[in-house]
PDB file of C-alpha atoms in Angstrom:
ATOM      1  CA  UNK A  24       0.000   0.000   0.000  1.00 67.00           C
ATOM      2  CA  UNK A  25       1.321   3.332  -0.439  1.00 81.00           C
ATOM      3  CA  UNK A  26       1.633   5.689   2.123  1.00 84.00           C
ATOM      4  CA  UNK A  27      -0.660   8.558   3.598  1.00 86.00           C
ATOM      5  CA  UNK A  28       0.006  11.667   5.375  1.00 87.00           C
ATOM      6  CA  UNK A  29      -2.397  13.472   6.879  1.00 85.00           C
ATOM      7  CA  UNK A  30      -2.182  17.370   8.473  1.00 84.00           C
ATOM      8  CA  UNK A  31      -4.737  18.422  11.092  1.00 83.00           C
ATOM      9  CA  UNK A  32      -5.729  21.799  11.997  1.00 83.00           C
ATOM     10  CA  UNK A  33      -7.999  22.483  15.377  1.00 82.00           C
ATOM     11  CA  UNK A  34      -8.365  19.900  18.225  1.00 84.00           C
ATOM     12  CA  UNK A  35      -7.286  16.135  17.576  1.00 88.00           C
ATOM     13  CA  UNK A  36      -7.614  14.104  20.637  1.00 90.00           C
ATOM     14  CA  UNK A  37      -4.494  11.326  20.776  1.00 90.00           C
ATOM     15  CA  UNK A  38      -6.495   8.186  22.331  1.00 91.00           C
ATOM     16  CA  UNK A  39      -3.483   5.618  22.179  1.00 93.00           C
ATOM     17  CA  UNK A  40      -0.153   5.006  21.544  1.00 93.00           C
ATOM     18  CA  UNK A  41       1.373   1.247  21.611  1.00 93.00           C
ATOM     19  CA  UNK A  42       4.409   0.117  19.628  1.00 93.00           C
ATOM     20  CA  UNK A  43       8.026  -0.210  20.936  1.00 92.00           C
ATOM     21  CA  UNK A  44      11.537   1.248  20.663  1.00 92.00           C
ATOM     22  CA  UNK A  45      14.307  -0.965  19.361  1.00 92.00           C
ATOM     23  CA  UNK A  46      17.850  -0.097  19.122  1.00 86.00           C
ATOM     24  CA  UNK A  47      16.810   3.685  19.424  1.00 87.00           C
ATOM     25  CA  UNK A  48      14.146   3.527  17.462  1.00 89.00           C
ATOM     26  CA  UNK A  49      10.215   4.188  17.754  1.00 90.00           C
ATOM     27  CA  UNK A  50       7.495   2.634  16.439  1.00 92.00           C
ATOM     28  CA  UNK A  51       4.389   3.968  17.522  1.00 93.00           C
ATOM     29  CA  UNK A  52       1.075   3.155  16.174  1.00 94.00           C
ATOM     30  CA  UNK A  53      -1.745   5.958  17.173  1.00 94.00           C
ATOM     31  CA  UNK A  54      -5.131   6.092  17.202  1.00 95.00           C
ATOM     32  CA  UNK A  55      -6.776   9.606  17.208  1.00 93.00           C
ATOM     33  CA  UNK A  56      -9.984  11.859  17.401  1.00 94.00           C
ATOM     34  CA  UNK A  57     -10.636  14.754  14.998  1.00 92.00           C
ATOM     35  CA  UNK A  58     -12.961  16.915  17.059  1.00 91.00           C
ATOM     36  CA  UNK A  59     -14.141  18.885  14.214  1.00 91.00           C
ATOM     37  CA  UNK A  60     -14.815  15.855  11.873  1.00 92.00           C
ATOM     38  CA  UNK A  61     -16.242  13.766  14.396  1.00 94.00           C
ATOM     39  CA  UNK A  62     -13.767  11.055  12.782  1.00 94.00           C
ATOM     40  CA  UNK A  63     -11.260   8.432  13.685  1.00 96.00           C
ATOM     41  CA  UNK A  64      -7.870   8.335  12.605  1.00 94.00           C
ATOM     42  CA  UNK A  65      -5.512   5.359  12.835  1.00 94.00           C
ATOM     43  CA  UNK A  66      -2.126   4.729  11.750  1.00 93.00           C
ATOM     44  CA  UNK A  67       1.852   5.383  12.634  1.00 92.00           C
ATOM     45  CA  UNK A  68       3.222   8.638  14.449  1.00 90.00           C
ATOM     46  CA  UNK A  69       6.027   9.990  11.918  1.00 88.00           C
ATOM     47  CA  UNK A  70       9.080  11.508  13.026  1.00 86.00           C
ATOM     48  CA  UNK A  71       8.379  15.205  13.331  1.00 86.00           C
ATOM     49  CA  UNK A  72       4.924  15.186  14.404  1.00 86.00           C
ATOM     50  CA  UNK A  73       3.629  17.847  16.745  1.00 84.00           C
ATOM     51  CA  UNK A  74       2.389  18.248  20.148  1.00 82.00           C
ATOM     52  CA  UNK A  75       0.452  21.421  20.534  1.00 80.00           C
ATOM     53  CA  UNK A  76      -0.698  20.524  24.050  1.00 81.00           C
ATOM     54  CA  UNK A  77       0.063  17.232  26.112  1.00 84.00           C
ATOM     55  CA  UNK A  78       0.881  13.811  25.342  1.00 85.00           C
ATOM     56  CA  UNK A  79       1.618  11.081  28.198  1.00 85.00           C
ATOM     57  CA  UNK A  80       3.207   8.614  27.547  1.00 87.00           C
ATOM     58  CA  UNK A  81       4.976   5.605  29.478  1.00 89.00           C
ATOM     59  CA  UNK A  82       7.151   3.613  29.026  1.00 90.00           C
ATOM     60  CA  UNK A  83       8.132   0.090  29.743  1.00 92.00           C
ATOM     61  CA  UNK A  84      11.659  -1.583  30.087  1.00 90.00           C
ATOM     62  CA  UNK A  85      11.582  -5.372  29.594  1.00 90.00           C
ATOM     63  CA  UNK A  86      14.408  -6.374  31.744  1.00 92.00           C
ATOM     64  CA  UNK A  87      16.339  -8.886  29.935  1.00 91.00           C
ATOM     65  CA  UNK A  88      14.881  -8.807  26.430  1.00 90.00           C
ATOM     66  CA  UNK A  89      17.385  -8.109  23.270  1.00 91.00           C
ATOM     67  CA  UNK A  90      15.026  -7.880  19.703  1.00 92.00           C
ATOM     68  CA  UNK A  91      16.301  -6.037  16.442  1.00 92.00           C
ATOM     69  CA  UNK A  92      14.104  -5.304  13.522  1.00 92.00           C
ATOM     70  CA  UNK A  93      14.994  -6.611  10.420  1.00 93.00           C
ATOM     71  CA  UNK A  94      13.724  -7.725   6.624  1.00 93.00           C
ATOM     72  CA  UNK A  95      13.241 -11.207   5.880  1.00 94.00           C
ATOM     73  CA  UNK A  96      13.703 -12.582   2.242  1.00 95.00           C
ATOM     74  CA  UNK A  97      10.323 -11.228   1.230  1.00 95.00           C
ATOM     75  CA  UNK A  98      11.734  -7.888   2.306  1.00 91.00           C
ATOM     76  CA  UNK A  99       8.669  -7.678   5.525  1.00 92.00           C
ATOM     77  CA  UNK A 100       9.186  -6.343   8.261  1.00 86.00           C
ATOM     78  CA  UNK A 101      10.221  -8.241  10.853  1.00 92.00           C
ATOM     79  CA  UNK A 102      11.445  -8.315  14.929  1.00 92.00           C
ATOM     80  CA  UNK A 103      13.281 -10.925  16.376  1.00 92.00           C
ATOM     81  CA  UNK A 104      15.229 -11.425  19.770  1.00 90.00           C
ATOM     82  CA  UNK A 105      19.015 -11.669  20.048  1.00 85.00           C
TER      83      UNK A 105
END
């Protein structure tokens, strides 16, 4: 599938975050609220999103757990532990 952006004005309510960081790296999926729409928006936060108000988020370490992300011969996406 090819990728969509999307660019909100006005008040978008963030709902949920879940995804993980590996080797530095997030990879959050989000699900939102567009006040003005009345619509539902999922999908992945990009690198440079905004914040106009307040977003909290936590955080958990898995004590003991190594994964890397990596492409299998397919070239999908793929996490695996070390």
């Amino acid at each position: 599938p090819l990728d969509k952006y999307w660019n909100f004005t006005g008040a978008i309510e963030l709902a949920s975050v879940q995804g993980s960081v590996i080797g530095g790296d997030a990879h959050a999926h989000i699900s939102v609220f567009d006040w003005d729409s009345k619509t539902n928006y999922i999908g992945h936060l990009e690198p440079g999103s905004i914040v106009a108000y307040r977003a909290e988020v936590s955080l958990t370490v898995l004590e003991g757990v190594k994964t890397e992300r990596y492409n299998d011969e397919q070239g999908h996406f793929r996490i695996r532990q070390r």
